[in-house]
mmCIF file of C-alpha atoms in Angstrom:
data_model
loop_
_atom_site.group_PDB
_atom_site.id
_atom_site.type_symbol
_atom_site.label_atom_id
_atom_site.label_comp_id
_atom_site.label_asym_id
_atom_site.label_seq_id
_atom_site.Cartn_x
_atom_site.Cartn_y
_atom_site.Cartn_z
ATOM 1 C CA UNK A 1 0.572 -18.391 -20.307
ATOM 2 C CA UNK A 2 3.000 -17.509 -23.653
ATOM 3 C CA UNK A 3 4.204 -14.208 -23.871
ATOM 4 C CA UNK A 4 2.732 -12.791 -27.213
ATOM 5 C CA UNK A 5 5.503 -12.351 -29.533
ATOM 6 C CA UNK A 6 4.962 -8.523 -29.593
ATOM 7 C CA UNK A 7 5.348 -8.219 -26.154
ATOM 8 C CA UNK A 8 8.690 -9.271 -26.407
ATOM 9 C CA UNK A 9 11.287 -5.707 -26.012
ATOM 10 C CA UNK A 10 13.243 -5.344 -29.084
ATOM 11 C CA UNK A 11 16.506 -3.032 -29.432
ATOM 12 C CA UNK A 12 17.705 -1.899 -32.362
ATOM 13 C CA UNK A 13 21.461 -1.230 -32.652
ATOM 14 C CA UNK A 14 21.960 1.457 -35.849
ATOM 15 C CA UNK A 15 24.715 3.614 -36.879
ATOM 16 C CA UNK A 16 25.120 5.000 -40.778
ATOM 17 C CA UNK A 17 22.829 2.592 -43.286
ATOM 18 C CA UNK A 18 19.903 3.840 -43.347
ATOM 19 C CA UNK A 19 18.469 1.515 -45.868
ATOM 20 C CA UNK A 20 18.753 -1.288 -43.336
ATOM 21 C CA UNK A 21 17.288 0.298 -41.134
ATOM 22 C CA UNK A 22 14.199 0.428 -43.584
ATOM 23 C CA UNK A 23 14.575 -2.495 -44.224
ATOM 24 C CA UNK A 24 14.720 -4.214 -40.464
ATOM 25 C CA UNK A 25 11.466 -2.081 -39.600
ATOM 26 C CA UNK A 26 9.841 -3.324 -42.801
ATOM 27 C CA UNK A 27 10.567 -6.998 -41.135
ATOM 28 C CA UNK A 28 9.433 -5.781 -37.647
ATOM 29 C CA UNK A 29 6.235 -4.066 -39.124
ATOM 30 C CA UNK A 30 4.725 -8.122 -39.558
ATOM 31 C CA UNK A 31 4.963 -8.478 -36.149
ATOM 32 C CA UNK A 32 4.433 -4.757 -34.598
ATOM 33 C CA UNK A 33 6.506 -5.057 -31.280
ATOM 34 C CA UNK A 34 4.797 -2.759 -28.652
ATOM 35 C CA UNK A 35 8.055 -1.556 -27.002
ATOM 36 C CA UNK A 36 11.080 -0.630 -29.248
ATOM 37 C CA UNK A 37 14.469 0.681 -28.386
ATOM 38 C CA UNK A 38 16.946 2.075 -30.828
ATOM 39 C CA UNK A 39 20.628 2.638 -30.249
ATOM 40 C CA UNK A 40 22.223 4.652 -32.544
ATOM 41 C CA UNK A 41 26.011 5.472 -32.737
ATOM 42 C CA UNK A 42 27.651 8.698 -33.527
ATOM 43 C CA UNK A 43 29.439 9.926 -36.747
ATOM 44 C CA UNK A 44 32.619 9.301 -37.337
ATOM 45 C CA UNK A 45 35.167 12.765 -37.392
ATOM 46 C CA UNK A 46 36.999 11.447 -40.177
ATOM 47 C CA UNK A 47 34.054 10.235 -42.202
ATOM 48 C CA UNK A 48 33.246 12.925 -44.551
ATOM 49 C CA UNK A 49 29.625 11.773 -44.820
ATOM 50 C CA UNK A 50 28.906 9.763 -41.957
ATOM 51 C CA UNK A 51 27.324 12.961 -40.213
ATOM 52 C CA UNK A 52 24.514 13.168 -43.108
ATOM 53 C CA UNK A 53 24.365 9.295 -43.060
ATOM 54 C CA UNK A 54 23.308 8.853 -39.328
ATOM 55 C CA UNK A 55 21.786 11.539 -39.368
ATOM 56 C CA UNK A 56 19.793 9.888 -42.537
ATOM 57 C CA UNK A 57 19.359 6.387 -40.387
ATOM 58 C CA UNK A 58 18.352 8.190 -37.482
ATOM 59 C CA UNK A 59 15.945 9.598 -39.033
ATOM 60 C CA UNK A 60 14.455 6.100 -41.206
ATOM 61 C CA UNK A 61 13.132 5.073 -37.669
ATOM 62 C CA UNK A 62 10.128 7.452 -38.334
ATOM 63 C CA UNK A 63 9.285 4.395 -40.933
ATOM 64 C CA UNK A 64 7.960 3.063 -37.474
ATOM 65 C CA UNK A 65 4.144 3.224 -38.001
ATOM 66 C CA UNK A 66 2.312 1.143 -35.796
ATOM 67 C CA UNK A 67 1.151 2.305 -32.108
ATOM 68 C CA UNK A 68 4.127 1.299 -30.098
ATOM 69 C CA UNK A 69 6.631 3.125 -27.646
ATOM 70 C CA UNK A 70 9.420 3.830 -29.206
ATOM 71 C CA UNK A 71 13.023 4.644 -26.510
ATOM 72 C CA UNK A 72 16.091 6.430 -28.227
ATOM 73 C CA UNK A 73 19.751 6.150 -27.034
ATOM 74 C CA UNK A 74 21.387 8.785 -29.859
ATOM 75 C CA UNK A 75 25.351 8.993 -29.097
ATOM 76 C CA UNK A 76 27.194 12.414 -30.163
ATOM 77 C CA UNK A 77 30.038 11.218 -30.251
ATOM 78 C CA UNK A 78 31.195 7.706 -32.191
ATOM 79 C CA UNK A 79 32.100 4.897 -29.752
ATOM 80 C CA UNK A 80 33.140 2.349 -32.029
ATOM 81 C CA UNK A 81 31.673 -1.060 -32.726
ATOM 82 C CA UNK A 82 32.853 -2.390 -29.097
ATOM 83 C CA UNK A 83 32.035 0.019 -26.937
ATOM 84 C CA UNK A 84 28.826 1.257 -28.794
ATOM 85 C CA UNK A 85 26.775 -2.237 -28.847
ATOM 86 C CA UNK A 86 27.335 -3.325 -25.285
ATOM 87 C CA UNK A 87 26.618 0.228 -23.958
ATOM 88 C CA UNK A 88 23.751 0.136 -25.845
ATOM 89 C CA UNK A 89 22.765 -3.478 -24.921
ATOM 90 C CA UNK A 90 23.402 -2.402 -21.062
ATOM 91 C CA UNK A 91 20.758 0.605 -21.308
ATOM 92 C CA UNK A 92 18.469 -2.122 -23.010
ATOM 93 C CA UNK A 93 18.478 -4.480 -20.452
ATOM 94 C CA UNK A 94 18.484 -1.857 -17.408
ATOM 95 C CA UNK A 95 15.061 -0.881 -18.362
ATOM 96 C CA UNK A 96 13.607 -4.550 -19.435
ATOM 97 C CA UNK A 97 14.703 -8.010 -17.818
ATOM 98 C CA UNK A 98 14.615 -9.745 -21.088
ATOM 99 C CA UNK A 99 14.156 -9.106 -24.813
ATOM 100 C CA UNK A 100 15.478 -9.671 -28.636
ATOM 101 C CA UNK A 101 18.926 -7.440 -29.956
ATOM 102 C CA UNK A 102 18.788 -6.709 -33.187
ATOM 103 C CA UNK A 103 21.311 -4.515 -35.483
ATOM 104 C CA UNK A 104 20.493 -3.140 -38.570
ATOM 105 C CA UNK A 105 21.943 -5.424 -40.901
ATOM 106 C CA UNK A 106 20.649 -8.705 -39.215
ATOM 107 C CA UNK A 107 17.006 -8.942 -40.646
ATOM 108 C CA UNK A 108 14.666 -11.509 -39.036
ATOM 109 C CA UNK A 109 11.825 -13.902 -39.774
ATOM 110 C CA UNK A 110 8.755 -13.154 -38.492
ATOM 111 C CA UNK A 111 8.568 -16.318 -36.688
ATOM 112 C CA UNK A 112 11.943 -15.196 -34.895
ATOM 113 C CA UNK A 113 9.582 -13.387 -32.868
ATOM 114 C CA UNK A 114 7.220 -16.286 -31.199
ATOM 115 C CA UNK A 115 10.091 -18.381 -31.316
ATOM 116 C CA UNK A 116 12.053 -15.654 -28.683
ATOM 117 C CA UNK A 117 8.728 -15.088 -26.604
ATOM 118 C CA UNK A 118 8.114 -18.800 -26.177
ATOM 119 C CA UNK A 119 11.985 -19.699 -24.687
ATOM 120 C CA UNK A 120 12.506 -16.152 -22.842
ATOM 121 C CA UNK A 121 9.802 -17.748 -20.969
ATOM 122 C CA UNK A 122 10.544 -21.503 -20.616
ATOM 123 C CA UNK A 123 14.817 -20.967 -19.633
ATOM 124 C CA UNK A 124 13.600 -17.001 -17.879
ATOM 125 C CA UNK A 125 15.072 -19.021 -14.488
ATOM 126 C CA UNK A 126 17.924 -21.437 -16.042
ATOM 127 C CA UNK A 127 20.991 -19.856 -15.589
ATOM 128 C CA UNK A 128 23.120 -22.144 -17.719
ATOM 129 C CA UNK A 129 20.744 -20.976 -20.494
ATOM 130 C CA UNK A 130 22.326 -17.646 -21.918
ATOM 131 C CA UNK A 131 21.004 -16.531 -25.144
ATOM 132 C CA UNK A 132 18.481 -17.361 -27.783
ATOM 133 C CA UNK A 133 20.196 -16.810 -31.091
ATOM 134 C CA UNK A 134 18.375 -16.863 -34.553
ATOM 135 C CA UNK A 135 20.902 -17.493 -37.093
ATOM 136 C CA UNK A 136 21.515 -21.118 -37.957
ATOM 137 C CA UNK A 137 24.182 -21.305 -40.990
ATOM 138 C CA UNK A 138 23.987 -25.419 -41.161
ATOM 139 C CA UNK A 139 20.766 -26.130 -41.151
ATOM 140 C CA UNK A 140 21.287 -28.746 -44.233
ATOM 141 C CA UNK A 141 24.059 -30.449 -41.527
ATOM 142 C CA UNK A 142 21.215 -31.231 -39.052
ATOM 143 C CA UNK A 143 19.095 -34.559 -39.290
ATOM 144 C CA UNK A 144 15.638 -34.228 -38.125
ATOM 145 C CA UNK A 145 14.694 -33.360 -34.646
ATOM 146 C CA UNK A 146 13.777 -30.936 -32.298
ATOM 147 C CA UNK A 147 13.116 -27.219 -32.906
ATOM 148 C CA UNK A 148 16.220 -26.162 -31.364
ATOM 149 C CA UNK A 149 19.271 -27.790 -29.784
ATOM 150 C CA UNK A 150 21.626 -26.002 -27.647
ATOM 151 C CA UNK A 151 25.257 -24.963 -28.081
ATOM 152 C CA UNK A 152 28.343 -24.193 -26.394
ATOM 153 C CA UNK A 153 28.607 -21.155 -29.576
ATOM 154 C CA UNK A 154 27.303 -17.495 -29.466
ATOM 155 C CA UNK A 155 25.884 -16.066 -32.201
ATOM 156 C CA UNK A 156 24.862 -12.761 -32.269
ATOM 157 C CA UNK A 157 23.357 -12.239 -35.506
ATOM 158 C CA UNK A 158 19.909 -11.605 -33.920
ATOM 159 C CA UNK A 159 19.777 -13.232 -30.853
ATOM 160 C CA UNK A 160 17.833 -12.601 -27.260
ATOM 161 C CA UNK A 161 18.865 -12.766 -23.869
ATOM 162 C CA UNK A 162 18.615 -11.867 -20.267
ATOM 163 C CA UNK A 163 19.612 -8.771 -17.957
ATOM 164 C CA UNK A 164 20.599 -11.739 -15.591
ATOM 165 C CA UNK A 165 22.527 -13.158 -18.526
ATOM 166 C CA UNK A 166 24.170 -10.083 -19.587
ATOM 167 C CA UNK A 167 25.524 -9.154 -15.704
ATOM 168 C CA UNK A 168 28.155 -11.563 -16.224
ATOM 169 C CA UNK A 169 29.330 -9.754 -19.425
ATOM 170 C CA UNK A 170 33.142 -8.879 -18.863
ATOM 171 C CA UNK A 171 34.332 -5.972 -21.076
ATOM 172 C CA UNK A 172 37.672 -5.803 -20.641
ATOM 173 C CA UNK A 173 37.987 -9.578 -21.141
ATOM 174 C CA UNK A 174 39.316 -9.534 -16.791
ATOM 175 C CA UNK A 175 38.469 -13.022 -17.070
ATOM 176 C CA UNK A 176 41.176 -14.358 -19.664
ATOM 177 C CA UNK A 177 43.577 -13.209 -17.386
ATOM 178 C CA UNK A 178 42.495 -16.206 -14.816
ATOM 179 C CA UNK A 179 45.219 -18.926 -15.361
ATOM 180 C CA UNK A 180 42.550 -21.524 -13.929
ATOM 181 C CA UNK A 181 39.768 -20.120 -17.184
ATOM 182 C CA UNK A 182 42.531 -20.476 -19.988
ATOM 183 C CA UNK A 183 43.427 -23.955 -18.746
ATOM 184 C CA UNK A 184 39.653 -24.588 -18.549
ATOM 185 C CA UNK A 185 38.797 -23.805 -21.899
ATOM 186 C CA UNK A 186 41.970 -25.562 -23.275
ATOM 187 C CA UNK A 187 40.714 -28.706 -22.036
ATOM 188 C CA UNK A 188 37.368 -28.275 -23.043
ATOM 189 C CA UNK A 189 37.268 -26.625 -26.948
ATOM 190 C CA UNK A 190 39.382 -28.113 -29.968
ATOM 191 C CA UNK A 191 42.579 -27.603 -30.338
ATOM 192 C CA UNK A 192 42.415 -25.309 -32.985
ATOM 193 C CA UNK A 193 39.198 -23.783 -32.081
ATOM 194 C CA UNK A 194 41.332 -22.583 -28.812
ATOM 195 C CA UNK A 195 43.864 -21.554 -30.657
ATOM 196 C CA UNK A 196 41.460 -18.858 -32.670
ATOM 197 C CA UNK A 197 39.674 -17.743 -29.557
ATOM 198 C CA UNK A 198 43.302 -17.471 -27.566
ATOM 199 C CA UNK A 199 44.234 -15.191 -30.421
ATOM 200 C CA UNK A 200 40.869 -13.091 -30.822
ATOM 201 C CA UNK A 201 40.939 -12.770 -26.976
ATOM 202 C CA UNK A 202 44.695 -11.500 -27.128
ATOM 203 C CA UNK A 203 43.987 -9.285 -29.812
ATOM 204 C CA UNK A 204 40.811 -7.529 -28.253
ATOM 205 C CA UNK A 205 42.408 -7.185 -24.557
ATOM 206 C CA UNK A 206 45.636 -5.158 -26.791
ATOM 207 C CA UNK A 207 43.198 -2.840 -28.153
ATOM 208 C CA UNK A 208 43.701 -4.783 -32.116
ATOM 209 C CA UNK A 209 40.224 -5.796 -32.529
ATOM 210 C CA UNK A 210 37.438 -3.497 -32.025
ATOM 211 C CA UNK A 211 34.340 -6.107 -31.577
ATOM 212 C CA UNK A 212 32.329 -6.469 -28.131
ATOM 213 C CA UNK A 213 31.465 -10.208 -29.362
ATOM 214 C CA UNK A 214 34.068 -11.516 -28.314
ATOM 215 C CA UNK A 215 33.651 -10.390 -24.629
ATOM 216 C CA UNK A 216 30.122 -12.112 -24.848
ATOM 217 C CA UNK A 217 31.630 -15.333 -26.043
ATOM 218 C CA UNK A 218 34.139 -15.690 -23.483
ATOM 219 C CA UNK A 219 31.449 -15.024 -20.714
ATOM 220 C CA UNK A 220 29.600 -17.864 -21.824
ATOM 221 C CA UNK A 221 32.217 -20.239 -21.870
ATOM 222 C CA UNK A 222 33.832 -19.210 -18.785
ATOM 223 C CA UNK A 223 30.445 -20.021 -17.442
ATOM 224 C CA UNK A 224 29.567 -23.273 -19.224
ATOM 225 C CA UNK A 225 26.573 -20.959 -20.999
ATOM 226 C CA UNK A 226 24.725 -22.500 -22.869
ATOM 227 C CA UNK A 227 22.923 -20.933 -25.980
ATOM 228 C CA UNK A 228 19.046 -21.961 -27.958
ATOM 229 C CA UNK A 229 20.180 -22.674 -31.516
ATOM 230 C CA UNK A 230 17.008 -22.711 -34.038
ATOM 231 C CA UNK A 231 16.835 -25.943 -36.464
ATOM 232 C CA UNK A 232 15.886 -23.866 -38.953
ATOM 233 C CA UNK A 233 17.830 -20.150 -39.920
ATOM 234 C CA UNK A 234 15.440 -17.270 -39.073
ATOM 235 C CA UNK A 235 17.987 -14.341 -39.754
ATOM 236 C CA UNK A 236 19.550 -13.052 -42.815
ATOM 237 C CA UNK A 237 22.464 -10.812 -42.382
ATOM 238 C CA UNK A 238 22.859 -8.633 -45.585
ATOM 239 C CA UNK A 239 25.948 -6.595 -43.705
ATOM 240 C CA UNK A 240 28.089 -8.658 -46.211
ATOM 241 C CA UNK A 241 30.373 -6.582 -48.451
ATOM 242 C CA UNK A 242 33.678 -4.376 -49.192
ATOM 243 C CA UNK A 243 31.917 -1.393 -47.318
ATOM 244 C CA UNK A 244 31.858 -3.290 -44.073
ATOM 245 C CA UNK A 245 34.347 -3.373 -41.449
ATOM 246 C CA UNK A 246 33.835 -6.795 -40.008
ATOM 247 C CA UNK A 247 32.028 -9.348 -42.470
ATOM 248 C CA UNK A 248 33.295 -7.861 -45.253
ATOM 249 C CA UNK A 249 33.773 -11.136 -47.685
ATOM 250 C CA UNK A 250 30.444 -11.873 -49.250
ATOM 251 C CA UNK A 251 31.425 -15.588 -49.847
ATOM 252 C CA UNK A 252 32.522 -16.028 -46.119
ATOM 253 C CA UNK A 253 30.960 -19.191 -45.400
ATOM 254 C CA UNK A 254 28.284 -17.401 -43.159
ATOM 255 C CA UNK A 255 27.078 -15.186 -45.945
ATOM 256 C CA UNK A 256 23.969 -15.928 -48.021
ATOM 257 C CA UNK A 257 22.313 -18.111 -45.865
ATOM 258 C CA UNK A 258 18.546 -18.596 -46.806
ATOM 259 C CA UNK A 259 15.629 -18.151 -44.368
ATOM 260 C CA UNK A 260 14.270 -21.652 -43.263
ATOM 261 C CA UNK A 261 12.169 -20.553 -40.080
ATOM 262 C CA UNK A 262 11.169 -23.532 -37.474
ATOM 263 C CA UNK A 263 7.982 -24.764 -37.286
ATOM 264 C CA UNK A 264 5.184 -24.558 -34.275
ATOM 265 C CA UNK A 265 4.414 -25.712 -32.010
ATOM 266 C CA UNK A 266 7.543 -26.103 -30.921
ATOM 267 C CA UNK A 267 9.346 -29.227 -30.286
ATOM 268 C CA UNK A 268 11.836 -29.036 -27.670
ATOM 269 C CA UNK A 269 14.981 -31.508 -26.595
ATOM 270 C CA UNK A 270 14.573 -33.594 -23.920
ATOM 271 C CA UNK A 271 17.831 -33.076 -22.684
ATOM 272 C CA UNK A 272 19.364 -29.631 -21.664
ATOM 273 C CA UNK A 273 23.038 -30.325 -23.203
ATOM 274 C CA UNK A 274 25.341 -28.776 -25.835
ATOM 275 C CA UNK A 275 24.793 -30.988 -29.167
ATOM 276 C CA UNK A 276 28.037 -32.511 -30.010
ATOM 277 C CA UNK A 277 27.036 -33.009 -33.487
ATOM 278 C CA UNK A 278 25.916 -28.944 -34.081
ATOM 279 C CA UNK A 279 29.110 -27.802 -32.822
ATOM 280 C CA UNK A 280 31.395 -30.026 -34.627
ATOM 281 C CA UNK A 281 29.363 -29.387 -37.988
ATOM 282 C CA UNK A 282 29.863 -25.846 -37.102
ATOM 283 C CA UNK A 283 33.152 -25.966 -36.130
ATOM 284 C CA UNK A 284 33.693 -27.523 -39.877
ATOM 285 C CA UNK A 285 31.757 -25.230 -41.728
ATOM 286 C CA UNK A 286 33.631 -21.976 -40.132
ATOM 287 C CA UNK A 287 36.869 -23.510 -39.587
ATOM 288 C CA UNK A 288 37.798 -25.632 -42.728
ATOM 289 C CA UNK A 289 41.143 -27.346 -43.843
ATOM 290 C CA UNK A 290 42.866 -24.209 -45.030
ATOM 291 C CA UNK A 291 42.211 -21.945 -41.561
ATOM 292 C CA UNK A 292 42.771 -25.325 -39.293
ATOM 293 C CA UNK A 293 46.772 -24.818 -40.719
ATOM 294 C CA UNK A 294 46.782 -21.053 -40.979
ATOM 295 C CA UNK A 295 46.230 -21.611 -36.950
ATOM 296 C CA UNK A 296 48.721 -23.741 -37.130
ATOM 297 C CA UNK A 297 51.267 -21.043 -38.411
ATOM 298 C CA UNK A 298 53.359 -18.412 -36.365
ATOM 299 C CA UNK A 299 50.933 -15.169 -36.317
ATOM 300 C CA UNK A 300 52.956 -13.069 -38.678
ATOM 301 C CA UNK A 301 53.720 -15.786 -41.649
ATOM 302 C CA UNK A 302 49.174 -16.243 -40.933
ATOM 303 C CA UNK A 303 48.366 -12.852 -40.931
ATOM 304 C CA UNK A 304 50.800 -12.751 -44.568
ATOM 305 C CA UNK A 305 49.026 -15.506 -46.163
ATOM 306 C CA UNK A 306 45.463 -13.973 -45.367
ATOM 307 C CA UNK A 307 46.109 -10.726 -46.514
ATOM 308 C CA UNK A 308 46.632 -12.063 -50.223
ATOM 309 C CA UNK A 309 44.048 -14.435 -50.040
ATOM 310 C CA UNK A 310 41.733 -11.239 -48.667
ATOM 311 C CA UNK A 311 43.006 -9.545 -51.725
ATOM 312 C CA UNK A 312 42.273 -12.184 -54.025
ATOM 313 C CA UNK A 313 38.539 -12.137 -52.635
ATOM 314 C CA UNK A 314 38.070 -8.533 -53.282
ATOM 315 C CA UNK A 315 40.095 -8.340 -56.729
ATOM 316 C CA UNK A 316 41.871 -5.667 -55.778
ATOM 317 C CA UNK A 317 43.424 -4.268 -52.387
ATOM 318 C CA UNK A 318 41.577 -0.912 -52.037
ATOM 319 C CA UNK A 319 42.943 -0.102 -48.890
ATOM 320 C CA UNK A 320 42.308 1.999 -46.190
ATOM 321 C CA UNK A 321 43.095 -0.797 -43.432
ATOM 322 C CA UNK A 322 46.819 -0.826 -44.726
ATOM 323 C CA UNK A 323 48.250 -0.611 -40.333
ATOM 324 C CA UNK A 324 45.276 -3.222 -39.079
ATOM 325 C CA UNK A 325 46.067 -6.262 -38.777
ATOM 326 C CA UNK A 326 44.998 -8.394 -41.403
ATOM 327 C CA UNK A 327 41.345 -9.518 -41.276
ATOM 328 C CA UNK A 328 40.240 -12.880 -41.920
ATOM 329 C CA UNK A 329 38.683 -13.703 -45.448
ATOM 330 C CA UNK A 330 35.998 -16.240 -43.631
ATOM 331 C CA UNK A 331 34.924 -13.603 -40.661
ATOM 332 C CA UNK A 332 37.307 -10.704 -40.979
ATOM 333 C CA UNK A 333 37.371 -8.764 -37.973
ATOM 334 C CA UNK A 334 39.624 -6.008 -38.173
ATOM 335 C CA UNK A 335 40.670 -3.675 -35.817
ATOM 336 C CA UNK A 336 39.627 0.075 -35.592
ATOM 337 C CA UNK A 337 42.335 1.612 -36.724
ATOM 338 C CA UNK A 338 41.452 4.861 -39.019
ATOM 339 C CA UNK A 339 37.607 3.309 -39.382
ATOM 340 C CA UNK A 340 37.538 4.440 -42.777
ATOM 341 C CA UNK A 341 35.301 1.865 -43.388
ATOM 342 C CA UNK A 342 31.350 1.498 -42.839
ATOM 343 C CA UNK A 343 30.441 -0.447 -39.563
ATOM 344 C CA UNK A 344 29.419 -3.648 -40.082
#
């Protein structure tokens, strides 16, 4: 028997926006989950108002009006947009063995919700089967087909997964330490896709980058994971902007990408294997001409070259993130530096 979509656990990762957090329970409310969790993160000291604005988003949950039990994870103290998600994803998936991980600026389809209650069922035992993600950003690159195909990427822009997934998260990144897992994924990703990931990897494990995500990814791939990839896109992040600190280009290439839920019933691949095809048309569409020769470039001429074309973007360089190193244009994580900035 299907798992009703409401049945399905649901955490919600917040920190100061409270108008997304309206506006992600305004989403939920069409499908009324039964069992909620919220994570929120603390203030930041040096944030003048970020102790009125959590308080402000911690208190927009309320907006939840439907008969449902609601589990709250409130942090005193600000841990940072590493440490905060994944403790908060941990404590999630302590208490339930599966369920959908949603922060506040990633706001989902309704049909997000069957679609997650239907495959946390059918790959509950696969192993190779990782996550369930909901954001699709080349949908129009797909020919017709199945519902979903799978993929050696990891987005988490709405996504679901297991608590026997998530036990082989690594933190600290131990595993890029492994000679025999560098060489592995050398031989097995792109050139310059390797490249990228070698970098992010060597910039989170220095302390540079403060993003859990990349711990998640290189889990997967150290594992062969595999992830559910919808045909259609069923989440629309609206985190895009100046104000954030990670995706902070609104004409990245991942920004503005329309809702186009899939369809049921659901038509599913015959064949349990990464698609070739999605991740070369995503490889493409993230990683186009211009950033396949910035990897090409020694790290300090690179870093140089995006920070102009970062403040070209913006207009003007308003600052604040003067001693990070500079963040991409397309995906821009920075590192935390004096997190003047709003999380995002």
């Amino acid at each position: 028997m299907l798992m009703d979509a409401a049945d399905v656990p649901v955490l919600l990762v917040v920190f100061n926006r409270p108008d997304m957090v309206r506006r992600l329970i305004d989403a939920l409310r069409e499908v009324k989950p039964r069992r909620i969790f919220v994570a929120a993160d603390g203030p930041r000291l040096r944030v003048p108002d970020d102790v009125q604005r959590c308080a402000e988003a911690r208190a927009a949950i309320s907006d939840i009006d439907w008969r449902c039990e609601v589990e709250l994870q409130f942090q005193e103290a600000n841990l940072g947009c590493k440490k905060g998600p994944e403790t908060a994803i941990t404590w999630f998936l302590a208490q339930v063995p599966q369920g959908i991980i949603l922060e506040d600026d990633c706001i989902p389809a309704a049909e997000f919700f069957p679609f997650c209650a239907e495959l946390l069922e059918r790959y509950e035992r696969d192993d190779q089967v990782m996550m369930i993600g909901g954001h699709n950003p080349i949908v129009d690159r797909l020919d017709p087909g199945p519902s979903y195909v799978f993929s050696r990427s990891s987005p988490t822009w709405g996504w679901a997964t297991w608590r026997r997934a998530w036990r082989h998260y690594d933190p600290d990144l131990q595993a890029w330490t492994s000679p025999a897992v560098r060489q592995k994924l050398r031989a097995e990703m792109p050139a310059v896709e390797f490249r990228m990931a070698r970098r992010r990897f060597d910039l989170v494990r220095a302390g540079r980058i403060d993003a859990w995500d990349f711990a998640w990814t290189l889990a997967m791939l150290s594992r062969n994971g595999l992830s559910v990839i919808p045909a259609g896109n069923m989440i629309d992040n609206v985190g895009f902007g100046p104000a954030a600190t990670h995706t902070r280009n609104p004409r990245a290439p991942d920004a503005g990408v329309p809702l186009d839920p899939v369809r049921f019933p659901l038509d599913h691949p015959e064949a349990r294997v990464p698609s070739a095809k999605f991740d070369s048309a995503l490889l493409a569409h993230r990683f186009p001409l211009q950033r396949r020769i910035l990897t090409l470039l020694p790290v300090g001429l690179a870093a140089r070259i995006r920070a102009i074309g970062y403040r070209f973007v913006r207009g003007s360089d308003r600052g604040g993130h003067a001693r990070c190193p500079a963040p991409d244009p397309d995906d821009g994580h920075v590192a935390p530096c004096d997190r003047s900035a709003t999380r995002g």
